[in-house]
GROMACS .gro file of C-alpha atoms in nm:
model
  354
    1UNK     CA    1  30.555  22.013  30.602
    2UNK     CA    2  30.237  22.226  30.695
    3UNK     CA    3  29.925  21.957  30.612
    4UNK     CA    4  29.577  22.061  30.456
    5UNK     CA    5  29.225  21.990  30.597
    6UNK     CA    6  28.892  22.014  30.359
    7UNK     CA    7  28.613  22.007  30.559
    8UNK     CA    8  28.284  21.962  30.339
    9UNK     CA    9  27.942  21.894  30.462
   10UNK     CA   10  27.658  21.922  30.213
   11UNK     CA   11  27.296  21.825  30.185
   12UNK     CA   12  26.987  21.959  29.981
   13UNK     CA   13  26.760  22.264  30.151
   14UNK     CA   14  26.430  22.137  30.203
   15UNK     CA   15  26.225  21.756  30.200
   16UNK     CA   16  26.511  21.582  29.993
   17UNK     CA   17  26.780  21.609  30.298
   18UNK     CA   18  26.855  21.273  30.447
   19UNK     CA   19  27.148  21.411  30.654
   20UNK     CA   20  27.205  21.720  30.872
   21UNK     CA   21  27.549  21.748  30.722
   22UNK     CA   22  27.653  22.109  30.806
   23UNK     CA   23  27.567  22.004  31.242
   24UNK     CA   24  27.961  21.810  31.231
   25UNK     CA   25  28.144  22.126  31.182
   26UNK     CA   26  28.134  22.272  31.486
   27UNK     CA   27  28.245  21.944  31.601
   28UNK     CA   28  28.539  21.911  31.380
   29UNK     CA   29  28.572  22.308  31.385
   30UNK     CA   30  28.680  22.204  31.783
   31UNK     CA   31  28.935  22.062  31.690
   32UNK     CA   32  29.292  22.172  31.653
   33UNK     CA   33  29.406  22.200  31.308
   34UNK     CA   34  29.715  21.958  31.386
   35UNK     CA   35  29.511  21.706  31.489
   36UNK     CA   36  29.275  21.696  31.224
   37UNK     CA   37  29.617  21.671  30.976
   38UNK     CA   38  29.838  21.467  31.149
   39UNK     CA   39  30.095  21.723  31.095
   40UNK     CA   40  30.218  21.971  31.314
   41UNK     CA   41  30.090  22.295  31.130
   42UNK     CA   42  29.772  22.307  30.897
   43UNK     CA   43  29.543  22.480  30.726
   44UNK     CA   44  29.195  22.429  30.742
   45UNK     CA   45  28.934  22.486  30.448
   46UNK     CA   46  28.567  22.465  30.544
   47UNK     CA   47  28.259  22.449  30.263
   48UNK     CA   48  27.925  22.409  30.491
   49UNK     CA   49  27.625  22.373  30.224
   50UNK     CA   50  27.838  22.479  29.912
   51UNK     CA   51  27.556  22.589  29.615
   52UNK     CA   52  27.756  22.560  29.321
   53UNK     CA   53  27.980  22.215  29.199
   54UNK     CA   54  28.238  22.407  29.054
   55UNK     CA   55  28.294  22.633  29.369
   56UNK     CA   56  28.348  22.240  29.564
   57UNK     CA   57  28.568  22.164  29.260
   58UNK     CA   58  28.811  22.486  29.286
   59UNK     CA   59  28.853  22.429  29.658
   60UNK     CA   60  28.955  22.051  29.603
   61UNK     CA   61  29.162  22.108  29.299
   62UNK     CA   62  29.385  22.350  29.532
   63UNK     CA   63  29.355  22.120  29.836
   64UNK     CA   64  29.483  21.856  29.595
   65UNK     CA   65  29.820  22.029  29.443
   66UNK     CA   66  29.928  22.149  29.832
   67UNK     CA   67  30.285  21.977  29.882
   68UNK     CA   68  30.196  21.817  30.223
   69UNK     CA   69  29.957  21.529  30.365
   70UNK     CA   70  29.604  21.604  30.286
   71UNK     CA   71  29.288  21.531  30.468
   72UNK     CA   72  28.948  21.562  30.327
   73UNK     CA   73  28.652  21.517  30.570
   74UNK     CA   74  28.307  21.428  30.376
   75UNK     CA   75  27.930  21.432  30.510
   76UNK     CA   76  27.670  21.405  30.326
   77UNK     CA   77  27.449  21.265  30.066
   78UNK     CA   78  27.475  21.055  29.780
   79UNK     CA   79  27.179  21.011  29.454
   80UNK     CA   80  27.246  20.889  29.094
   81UNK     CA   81  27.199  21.120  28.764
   82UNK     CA   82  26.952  20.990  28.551
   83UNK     CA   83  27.136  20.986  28.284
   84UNK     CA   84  27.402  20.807  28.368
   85UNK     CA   85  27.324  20.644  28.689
   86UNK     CA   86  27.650  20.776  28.876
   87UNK     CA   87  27.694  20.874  29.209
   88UNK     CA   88  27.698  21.253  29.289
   89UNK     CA   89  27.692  21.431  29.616
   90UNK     CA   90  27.434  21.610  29.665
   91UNK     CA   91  27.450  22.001  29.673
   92UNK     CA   92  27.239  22.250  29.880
   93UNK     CA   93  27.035  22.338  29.530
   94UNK     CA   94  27.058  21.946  29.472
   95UNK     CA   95  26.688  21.733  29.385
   96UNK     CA   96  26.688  21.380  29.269
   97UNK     CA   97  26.625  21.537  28.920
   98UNK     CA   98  26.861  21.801  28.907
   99UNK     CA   99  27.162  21.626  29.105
  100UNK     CA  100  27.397  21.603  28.732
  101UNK     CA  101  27.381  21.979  28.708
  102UNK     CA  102  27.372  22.048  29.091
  103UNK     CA  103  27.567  21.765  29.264
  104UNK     CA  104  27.887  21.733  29.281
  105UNK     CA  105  27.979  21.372  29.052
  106UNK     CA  106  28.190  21.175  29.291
  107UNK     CA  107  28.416  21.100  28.993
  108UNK     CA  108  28.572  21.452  28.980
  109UNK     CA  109  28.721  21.380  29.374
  110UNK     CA  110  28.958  21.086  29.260
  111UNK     CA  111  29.043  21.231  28.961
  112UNK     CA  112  29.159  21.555  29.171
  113UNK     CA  113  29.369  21.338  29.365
  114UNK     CA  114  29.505  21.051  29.167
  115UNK     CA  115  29.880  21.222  29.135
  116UNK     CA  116  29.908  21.273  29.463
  117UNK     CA  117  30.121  21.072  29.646
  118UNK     CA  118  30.017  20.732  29.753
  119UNK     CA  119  30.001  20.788  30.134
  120UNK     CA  120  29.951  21.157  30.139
  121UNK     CA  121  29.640  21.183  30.124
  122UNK     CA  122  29.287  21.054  30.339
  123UNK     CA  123  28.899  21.081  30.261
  124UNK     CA  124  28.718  21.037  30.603
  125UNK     CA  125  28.366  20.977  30.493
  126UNK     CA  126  28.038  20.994  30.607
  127UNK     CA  127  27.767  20.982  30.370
  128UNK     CA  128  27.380  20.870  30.367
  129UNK     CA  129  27.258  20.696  30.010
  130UNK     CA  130  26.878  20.733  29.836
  131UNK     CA  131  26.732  20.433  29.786
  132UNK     CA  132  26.848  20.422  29.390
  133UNK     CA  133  27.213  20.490  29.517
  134UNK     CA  134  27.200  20.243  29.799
  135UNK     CA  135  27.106  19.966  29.564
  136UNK     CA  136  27.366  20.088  29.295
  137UNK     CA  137  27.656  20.085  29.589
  138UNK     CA  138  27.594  19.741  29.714
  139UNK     CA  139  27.742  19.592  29.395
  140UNK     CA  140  27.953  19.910  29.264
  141UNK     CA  141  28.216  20.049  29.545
  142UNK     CA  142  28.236  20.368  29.570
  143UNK     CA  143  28.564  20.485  29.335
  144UNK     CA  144  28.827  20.758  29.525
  145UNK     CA  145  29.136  20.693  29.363
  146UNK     CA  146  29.382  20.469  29.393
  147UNK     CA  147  29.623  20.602  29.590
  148UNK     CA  148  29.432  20.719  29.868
  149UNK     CA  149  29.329  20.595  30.211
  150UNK     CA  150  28.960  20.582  30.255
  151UNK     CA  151  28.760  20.534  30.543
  152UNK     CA  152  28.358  20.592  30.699
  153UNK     CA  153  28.071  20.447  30.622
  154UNK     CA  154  27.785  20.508  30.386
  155UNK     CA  155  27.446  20.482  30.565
  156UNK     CA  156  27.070  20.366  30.398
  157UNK     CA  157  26.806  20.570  30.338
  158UNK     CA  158  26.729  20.708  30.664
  159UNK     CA  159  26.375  20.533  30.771
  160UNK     CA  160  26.210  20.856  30.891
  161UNK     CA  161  26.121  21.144  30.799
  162UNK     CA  162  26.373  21.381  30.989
  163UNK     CA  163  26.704  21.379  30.859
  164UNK     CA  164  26.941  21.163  30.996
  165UNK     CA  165  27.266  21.266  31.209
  166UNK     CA  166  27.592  21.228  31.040
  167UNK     CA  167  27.686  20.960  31.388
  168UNK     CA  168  28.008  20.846  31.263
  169UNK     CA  169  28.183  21.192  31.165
  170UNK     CA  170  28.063  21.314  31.493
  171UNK     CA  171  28.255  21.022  31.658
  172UNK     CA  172  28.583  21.105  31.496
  173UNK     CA  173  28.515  21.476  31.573
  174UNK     CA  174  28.477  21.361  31.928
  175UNK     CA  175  28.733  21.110  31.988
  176UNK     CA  176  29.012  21.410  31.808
  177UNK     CA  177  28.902  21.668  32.021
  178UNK     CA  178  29.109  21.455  32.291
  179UNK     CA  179  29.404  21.614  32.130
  180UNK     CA  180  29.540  21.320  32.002
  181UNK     CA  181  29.528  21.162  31.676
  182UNK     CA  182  29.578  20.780  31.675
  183UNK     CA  183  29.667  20.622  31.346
  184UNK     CA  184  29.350  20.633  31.071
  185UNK     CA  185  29.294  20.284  31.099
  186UNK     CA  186  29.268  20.293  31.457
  187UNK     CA  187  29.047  20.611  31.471
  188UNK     CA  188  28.812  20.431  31.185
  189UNK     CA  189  28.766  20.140  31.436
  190UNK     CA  190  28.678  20.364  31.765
  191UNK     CA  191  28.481  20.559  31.590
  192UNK     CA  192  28.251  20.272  31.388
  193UNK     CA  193  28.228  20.113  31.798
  194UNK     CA  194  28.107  20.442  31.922
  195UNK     CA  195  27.838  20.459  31.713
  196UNK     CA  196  27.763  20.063  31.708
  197UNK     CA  197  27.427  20.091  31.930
  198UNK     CA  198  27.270  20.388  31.739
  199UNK     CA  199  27.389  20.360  31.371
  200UNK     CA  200  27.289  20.091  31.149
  201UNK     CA  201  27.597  19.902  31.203
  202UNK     CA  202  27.568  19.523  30.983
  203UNK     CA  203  27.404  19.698  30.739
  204UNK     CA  204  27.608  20.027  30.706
  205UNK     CA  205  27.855  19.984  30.401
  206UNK     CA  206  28.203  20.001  30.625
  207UNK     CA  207  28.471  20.192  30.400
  208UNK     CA  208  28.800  20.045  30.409
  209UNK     CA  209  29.076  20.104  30.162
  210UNK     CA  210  29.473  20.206  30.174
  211UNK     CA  211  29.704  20.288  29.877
  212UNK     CA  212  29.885  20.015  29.697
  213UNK     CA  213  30.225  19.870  29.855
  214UNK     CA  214  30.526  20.023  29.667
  215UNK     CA  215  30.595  19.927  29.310
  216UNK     CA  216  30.336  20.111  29.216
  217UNK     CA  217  30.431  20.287  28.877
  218UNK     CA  218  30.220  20.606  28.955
  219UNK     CA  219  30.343  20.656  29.344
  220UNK     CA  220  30.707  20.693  29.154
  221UNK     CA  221  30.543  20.918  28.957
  222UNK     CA  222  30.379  21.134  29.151
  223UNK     CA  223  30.673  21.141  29.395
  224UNK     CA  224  30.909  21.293  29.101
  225UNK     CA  225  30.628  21.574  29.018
  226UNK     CA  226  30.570  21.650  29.401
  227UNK     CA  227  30.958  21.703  29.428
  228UNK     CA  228  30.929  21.915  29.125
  229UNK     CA  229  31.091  21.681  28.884
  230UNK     CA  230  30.872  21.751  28.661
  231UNK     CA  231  31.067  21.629  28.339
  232UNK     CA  232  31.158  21.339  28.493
  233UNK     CA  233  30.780  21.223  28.542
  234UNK     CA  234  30.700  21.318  28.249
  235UNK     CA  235  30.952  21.104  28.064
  236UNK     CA  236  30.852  20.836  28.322
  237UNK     CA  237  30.455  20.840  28.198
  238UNK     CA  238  30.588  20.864  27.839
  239UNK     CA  239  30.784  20.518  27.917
  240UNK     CA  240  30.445  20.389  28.021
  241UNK     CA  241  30.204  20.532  27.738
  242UNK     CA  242  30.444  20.362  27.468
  243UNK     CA  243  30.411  20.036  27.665
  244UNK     CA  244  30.036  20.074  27.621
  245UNK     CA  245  30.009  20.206  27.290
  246UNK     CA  246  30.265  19.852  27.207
  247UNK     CA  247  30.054  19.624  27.388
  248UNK     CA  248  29.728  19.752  27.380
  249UNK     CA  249  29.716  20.002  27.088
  250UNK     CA  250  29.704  20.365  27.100
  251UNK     CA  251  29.320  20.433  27.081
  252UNK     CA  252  29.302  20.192  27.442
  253UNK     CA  253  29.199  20.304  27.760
  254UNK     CA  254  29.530  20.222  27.910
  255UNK     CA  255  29.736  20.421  27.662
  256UNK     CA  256  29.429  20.695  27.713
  257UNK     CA  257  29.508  20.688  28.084
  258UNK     CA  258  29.894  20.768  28.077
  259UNK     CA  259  29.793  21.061  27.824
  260UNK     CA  260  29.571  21.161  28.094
  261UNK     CA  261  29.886  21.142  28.349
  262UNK     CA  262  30.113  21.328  28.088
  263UNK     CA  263  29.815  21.594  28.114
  264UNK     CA  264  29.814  21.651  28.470
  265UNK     CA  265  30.161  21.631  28.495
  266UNK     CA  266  30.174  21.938  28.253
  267UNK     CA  267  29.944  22.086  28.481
  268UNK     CA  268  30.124  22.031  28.810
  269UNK     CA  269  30.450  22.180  28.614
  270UNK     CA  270  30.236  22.491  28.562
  271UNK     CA  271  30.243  22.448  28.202
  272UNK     CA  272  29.853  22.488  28.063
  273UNK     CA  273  29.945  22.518  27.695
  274UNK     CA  274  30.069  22.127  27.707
  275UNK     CA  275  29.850  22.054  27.959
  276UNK     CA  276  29.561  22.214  27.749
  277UNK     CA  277  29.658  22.026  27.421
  278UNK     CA  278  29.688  21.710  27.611
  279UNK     CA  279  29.338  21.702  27.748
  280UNK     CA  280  29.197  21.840  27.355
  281UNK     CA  281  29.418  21.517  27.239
  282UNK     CA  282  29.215  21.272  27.471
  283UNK     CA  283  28.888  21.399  27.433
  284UNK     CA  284  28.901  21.428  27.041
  285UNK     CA  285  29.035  21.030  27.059
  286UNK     CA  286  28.725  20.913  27.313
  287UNK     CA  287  28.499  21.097  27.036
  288UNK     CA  288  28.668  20.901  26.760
  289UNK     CA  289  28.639  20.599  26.927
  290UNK     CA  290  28.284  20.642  27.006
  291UNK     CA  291  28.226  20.690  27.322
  292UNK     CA  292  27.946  20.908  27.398
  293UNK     CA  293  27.943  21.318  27.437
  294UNK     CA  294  27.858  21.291  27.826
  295UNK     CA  295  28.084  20.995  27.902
  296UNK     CA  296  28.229  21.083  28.220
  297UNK     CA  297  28.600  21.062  28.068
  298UNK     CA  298  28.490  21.264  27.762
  299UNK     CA  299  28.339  21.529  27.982
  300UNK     CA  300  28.610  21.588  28.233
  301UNK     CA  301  28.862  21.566  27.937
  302UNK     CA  302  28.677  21.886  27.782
  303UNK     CA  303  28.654  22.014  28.107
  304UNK     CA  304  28.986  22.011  28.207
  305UNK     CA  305  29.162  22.181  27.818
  306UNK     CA  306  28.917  22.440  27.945
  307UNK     CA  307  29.012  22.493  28.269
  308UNK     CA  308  29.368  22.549  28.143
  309UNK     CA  309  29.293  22.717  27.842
  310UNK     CA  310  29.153  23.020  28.081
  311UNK     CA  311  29.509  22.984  28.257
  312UNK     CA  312  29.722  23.044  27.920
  313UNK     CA  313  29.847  23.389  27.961
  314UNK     CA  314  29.983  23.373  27.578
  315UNK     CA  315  29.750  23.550  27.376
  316UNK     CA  316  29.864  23.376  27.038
  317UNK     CA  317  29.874  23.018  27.197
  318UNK     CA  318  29.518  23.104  27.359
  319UNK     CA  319  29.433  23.252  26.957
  320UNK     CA  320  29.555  22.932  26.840
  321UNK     CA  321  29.386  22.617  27.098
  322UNK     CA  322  29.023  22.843  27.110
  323UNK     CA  323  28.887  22.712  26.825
  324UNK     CA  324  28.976  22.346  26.889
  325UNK     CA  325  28.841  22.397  27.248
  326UNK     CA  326  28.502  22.592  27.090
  327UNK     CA  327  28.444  22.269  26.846
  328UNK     CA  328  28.487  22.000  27.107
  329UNK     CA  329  28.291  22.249  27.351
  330UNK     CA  330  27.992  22.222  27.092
  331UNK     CA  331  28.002  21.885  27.110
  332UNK     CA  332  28.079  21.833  27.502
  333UNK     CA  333  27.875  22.062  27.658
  334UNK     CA  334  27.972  21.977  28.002
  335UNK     CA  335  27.785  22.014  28.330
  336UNK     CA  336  27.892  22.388  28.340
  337UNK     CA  337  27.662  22.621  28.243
  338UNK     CA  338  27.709  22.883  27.987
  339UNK     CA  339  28.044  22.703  27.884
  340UNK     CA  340  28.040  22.747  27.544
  341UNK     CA  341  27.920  23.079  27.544
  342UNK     CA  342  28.216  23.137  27.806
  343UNK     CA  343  28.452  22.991  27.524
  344UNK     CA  344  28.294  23.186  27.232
  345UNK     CA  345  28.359  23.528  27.472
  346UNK     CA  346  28.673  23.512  27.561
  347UNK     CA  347  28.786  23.369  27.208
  348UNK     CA  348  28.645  23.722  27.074
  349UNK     CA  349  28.822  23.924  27.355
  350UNK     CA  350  29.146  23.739  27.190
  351UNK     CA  351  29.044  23.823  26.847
  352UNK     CA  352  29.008  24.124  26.917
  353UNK     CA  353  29.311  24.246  27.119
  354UNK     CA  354  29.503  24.036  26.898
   0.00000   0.00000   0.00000
């Protein structure tokens, strides 16, 4: 099966670039599309300085629903939101101040790719940290999902003033235009001794992490949906959200979560009315439970029963989930901006033809 390679490398324009992302992909652009997969045919997505989040996000979300193995390739920059303190990568428009509405939140990558298959999928990684995000990491490691294999390195604030060199992506790029591809873990290891007498190796944060051994309830999951069983996982995350709601009570983040699964899974099925109503189900119970309007779960719970209420191509079912979505959008407004306003036009196109 034909693998996928994402190639993104993004820093800020201007004095708050630690990292000269974009100089690895001509590097990486060297190599052979097979090798950077693993597979022997792939296709290869590059974003070099990407402006806008949501432009990053529509490339991952269709990296993330490709059938085959899936490699993502990272360099860059990480900073906190002031509001929330969580860790975005930093966007070409991207300042310490403006990284919530210009960054790209780290959270939205594992959530793209938690229904993947456990073992499809990679992050190679090689970002530079501020000095608020370098402190925050040390105790909080860095979240991708749990059923993908992770590896790089995040790097300190560079100590000068030039930007530093993205050293360990350039190291896989190197030892891959060889030709060969050696296993991940392998490759990981070459590349962190290559750059041992010039990188900040001992006090680098070393990024190690592989899916969970079999049993897992979500690799069965996934598996069905990837096959295109797509009642069959359904009915399998149903099993598990009644366990939850039992145990743990339906308003509980672990009866929340399979919800969320039930959600996607509509979603992978290419079914956005069920899909839609799914994600309007979750984020109306995080609001009743009190959680906050710009929780990250709220927001990408809003986000998402509007990303698949622009797919419903039912005018009446559109008609009908608007003014839910317009409600919650009032009270979510999201990172995106102009997203009410995008709900409240479209809603009177509807009305309108309708």
């Amino acid at each position: 099966m034909p693998g996928t390679v994402l190639l993104l490398a993004a820093a800020p324009a201007g004095r708050a670039r630690l990292v000269d992302a974009a100089s690895v992909l001509p590097v990486l652009a060297a190599v052979p599309p097979p090798v950077l997969a693993g597979t022997d045919t792939a296709n290869v997505v590059e974003l070099a300085d990407p402006l806008e989040p949501q432009a990053v996000l529509t490339r991952l979300r269709a990296a993330a629903v490709s059938p085959g193995p899936l490699t993502v390739f990272v360099t860059g920059q990480l900073h906190l939101d002031r509001r929330q303190r969580l860790p975005h990568l930093a966007l070409a428009r991207s300042t310490p101040a403006t990284v919530r509405y210009t960054g790209l939140p780290w959270h939205w990558i594992g959530e793209e790719l938690r229904l993947r298959p456990p073992g499809s999928t990679a992050l190679i990684l090689d970002l530079h940290a501020d000095a608020e995000s370098w402190e925050h990491l040390r105790t909080r490691p860095l979240d991708c999902g749990r059923g993908t294999t992770v590896l790089g390195r995040i790097a300190p604030p560079p100590g000068r003033r030039a930007p530093a060199g993205p050293v360990y992506m350039k190291a896989v790029a190197t030892l891959l235009r060889s030709g060969l591809r050696p296993p991940l873990d392998r490759l990981h290891e070459q590349a962190l001794a290559r750059i041992a007498p010039e990188a900040g190796m001992g006090v680098d944060l070393v990024l190690s992490a592989y899916p969970p051994a079999p049993g897992d309830p979500h690799a069965e999951i996934a598996a069905a949906a990837q096959a295109g069983r797509h009642t069959e996982a359904d009915a399998l995350a149903a099993r598990h959200e009644r366990t939850a709601v039992h145990t743990h009570g339906p308003a509980s983040e672990q009866a929340l979560h399979w919800i969320e699964v039930r959600a996607d899974l509509a979603m992978l099925a290419g079914d956005p009315v069920r899909s839609c109503r799914t994600w309007l189900t979750v984020a109306s119970a995080r609001l009743t439970a009190g959680q906050s309007p710009d929780a990250p779960a709220v927001e990408s719970a809003v986000d998402h029963a509007h990303h698949q209420w622009g797919r419903i191509d039912d005018p009446a079912l559109a008609r009908e989930l608007g003014p839910i979505l317009m409600e919650l959008r009032g009270r979510v407004p999201g990172r995106r901006r102009g997203a009410l306003e995008n709900v409240h036009r479209q809603l009177r196109q509807l009305q309108v033809s309708g």
